[in-house]
Coordinates of C-alpha atoms in Angstrom, one line a residue:
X200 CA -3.5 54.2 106.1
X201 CA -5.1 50.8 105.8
X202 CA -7.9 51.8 108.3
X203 CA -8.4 55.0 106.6
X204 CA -8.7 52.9 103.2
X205 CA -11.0 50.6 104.6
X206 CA -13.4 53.0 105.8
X207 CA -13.8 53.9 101.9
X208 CA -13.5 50.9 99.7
X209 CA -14.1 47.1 100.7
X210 CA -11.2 45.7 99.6
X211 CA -11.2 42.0 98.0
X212 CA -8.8 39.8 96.4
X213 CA -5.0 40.5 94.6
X214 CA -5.0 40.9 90.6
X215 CA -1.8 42.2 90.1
X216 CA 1.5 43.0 90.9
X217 CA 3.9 45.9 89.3
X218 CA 7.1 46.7 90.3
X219 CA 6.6 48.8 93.2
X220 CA 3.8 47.2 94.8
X221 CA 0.5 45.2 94.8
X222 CA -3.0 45.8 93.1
X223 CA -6.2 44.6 94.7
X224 CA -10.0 44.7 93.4
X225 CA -12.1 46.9 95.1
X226 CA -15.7 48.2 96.2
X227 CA -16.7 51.7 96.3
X228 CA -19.9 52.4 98.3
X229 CA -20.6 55.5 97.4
X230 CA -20.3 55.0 93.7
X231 CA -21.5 51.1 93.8
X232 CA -18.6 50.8 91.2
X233 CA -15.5 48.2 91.7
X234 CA -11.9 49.6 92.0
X235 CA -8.6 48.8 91.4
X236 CA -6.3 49.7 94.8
X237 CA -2.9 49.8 93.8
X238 CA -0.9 49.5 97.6
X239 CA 2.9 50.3 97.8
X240 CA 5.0 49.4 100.7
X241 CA 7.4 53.1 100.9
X242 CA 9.3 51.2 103.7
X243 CA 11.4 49.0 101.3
X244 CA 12.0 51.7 98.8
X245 CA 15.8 53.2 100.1
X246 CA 16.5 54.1 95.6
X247 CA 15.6 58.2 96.2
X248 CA 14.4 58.1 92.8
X249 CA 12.4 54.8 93.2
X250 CA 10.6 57.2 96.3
X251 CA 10.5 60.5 93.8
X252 CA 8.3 58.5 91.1
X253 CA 5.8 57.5 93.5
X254 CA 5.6 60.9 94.8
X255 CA 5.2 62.3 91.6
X256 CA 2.8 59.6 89.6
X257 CA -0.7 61.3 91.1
X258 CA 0.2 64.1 90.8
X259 CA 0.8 63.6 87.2
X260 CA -2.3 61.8 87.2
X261 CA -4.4 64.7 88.5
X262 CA -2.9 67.2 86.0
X263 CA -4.2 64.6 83.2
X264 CA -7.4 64.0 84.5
X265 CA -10.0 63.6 82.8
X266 CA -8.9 62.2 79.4
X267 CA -11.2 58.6 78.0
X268 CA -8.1 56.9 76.9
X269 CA -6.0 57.8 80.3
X270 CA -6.6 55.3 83.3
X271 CA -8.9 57.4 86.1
X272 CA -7.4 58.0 89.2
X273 CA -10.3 58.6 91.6
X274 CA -8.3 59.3 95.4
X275 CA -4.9 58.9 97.1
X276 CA -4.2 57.3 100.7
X277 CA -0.8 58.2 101.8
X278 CA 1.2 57.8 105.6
X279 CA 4.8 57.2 106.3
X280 CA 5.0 53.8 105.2
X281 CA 2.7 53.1 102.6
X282 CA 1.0 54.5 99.3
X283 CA -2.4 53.8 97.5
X284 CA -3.9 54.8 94.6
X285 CA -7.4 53.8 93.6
X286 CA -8.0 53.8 90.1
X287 CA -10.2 52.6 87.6
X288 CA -10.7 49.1 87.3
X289 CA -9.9 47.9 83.7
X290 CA -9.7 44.2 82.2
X291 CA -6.6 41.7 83.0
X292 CA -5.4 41.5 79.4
X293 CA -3.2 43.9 78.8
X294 CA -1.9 45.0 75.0
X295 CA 0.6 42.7 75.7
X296 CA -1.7 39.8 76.1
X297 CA -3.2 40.6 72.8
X298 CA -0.3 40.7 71.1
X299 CA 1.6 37.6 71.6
X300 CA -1.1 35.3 70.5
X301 CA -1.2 36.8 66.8
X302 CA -0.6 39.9 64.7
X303 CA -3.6 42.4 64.5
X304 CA -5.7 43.5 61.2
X305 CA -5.1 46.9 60.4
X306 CA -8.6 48.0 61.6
X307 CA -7.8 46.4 64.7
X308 CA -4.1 48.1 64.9
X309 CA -5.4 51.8 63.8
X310 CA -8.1 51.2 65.9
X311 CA -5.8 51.1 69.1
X312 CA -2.7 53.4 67.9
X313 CA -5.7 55.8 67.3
X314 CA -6.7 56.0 71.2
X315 CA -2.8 55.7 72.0
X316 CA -2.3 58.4 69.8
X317 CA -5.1 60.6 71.5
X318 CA -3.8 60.4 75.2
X319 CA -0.4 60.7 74.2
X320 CA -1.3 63.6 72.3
X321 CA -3.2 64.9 75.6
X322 CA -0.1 64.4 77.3
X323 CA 2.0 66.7 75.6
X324 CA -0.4 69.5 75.4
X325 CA -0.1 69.4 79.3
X326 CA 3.7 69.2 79.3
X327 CA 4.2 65.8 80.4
X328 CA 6.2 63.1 78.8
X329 CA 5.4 59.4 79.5
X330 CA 8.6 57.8 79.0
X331 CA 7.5 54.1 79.4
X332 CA 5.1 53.7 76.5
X333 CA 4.9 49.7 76.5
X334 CA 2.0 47.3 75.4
X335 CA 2.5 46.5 79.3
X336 CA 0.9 50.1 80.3
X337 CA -2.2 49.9 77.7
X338 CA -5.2 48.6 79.4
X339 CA -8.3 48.0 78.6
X340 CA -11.9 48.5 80.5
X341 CA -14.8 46.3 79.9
X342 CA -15.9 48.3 76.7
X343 CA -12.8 48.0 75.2
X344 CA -11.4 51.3 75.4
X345 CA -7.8 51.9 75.8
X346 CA -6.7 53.2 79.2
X347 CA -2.9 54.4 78.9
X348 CA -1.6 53.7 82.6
X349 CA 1.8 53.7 84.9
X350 CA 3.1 57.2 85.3
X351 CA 6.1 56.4 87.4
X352 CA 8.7 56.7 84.9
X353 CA 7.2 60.5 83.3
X354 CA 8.5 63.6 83.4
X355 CA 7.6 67.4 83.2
X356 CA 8.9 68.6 80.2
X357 CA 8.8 72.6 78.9
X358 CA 7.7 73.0 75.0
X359 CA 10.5 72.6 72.9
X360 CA 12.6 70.8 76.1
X361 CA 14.3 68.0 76.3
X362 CA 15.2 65.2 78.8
X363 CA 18.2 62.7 79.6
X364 CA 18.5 59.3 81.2
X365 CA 17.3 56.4 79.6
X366 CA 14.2 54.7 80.6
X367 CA 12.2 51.7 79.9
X368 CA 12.5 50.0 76.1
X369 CA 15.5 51.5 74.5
X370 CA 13.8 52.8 71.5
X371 CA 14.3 55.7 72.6
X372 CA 15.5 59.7 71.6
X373 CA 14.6 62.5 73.7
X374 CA 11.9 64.8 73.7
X375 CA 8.0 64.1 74.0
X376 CA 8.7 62.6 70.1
X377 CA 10.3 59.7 72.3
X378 CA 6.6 58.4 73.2
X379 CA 5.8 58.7 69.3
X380 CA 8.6 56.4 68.7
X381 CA 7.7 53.7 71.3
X382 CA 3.8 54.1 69.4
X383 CA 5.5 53.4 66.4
X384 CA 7.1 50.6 67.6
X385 CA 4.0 48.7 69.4
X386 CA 2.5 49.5 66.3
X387 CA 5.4 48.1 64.2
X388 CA 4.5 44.7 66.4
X389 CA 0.6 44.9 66.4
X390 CA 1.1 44.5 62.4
X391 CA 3.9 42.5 62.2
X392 CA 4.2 40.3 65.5
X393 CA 7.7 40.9 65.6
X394 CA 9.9 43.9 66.8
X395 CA 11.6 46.2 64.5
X396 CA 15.1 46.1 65.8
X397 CA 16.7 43.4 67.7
X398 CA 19.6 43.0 70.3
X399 CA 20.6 40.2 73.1
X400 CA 20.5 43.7 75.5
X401 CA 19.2 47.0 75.8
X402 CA 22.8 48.3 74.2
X403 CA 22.7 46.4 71.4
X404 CA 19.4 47.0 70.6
X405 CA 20.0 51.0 70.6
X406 CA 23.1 50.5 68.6
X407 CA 20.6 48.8 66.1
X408 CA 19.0 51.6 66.0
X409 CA 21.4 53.6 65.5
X410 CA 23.2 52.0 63.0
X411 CA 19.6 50.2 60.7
X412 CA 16.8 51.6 58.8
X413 CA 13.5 50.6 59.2
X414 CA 12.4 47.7 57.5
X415 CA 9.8 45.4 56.9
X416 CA 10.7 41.7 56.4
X417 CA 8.4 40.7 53.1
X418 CA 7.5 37.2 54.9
X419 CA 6.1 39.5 57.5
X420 CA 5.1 42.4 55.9
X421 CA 3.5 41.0 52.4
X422 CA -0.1 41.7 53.4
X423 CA 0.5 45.1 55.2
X424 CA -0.7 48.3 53.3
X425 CA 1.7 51.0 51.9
X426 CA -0.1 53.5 54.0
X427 CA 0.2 51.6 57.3
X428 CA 3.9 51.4 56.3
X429 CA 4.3 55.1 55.5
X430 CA 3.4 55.8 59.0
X431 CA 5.7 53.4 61.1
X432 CA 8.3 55.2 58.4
X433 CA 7.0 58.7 60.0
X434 CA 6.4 57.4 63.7
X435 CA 10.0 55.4 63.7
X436 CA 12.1 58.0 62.6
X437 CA 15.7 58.8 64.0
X438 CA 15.6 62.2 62.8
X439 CA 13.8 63.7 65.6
X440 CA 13.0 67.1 63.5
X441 CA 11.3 64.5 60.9
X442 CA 9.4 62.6 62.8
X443 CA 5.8 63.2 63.6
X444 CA 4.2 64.6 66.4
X445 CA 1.1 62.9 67.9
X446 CA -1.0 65.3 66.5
X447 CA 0.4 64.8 63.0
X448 CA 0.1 61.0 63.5
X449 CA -3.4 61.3 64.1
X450 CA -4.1 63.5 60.9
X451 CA -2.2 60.8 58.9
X452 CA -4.8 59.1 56.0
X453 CA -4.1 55.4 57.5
X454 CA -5.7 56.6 60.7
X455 CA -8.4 58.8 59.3
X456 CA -9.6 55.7 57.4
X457 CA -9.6 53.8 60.4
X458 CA -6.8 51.4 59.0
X459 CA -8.0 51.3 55.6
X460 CA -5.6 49.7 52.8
X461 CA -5.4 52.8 50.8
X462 CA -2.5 53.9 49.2
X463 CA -0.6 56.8 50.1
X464 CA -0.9 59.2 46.8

């Protein structure tokens, strides 16, 4: 696989490394664009489900292809022994990265829930269900728009179908409203800087959902806008019937406004 990878991309130093394998920057010659090579090792997987997710991620990929705010995947290399995807290159900062060094301005917030919003909305039109909505998997490329990445953990879902298991953060209930929820709750942190529910484990954090209402700590909270609240309130909601749909999300007024301060009449 490596030879026939090599006869494609030049392939330059590590940037990364996710749970299944490594990711290394890239040249494409026939584009004269750099890459990012992400390069499992299939030999040390013996988890059959570990081996099913990296058989089914590009194919997801493919099906979602193309979408602006979903990370490119541009070919697939693939042998016995080893799998890599080359994908578009984006920044090293990560949502993450952005939100542990302060909480964001609601411009900046609706901004980014907005372009969340859109490819997770773009994902349920084609049936598929992330699962593992994290501010790890939202990348960024060098003109700051929002690449949602990692398909591993998704699934195939029929309209109206729902899934079990748990997977990833355990803010979860299931059907596609489960990647709502997670929205919600990076949202909930981009204003905030804190989470909304808390737990030592992934248990007791799903028992304080379970068991708490949203709410919005007034030392934390003072400076947020009624409408931004409204629509955690709409996003975070247990009721699964109640809570919104991307779509709905996107046609909420906080968005619209592009994270405005307006009231909610």
């Amino acid at each position: 696989m490596y030879d026939t990878l090599k006869d494609s991309y030049q392939l330059f130093e590590e940037i990364g490394r996710g749970r299944f394998g490594t990711i290394i920057r890239a040249f494409c010659p026939n584009s004269a664009e750099f890459v990012a090579c992400k390069i499992i090792d299939k030999s040390g997987l013996t988890d059959a489900q570990d081996r099913a997710c990296l058989e089914k991620e590009p194919k997801i990929m493919s099906l979602l292809a193309p979408h602006p705010n979903i990370l490119k995947l541009f070919n697939v290399f693939e042998n016995d022994d080893s799998l890599a995807m080359v994908l578009e290159l984006c920044e090293p900062t990560t949502l993450y990265d952005r939100i542990i060094k302060r909480p964001l301005s609601e411009p900046e917030a609706a901004s980014i829930i907005k372009q969340l919003l859109e490819a997770i909305s773009h994902c349920h039109r084609v049936g598929v269900v992330h699962r593992d909505l994290k501010p790890e998997n939202i990348l960024f490329d060098s003109r700051n728009n929002l690449k949602l990445a990692d398909f591993g953990s998704a699934e195939w879902v029929s309209e109206g179908g729902s899934m079990e298991g748990v997977v990833g953060t355990p803010y979860r209930a299931y059907n596609e409203k489960v990647d709502v929820w997670s929205a919600g709750v990076m949202l909930y942190i981009m204003l905030g800087g804190i989470p909304p529910f808390y737990g030592e484990s992934a248990s007791e954090i799903f028992e304080a959902v379970l068991r708490g209402n949203l709410r919005f700590p007034p030392k934390v909270f003072r400076s947020v806008s009624p409408a931004a609240k409204d629509l955690l309130r709409k996003m975070i909601c247990r009721d699964v019937s109640r809570r919104f749909s991307a779509d709905q999300a996107l046609r909420h007024p906080w968005i619209l406004s592009g994270g405005e301060a307006n009231p909610i009449d």
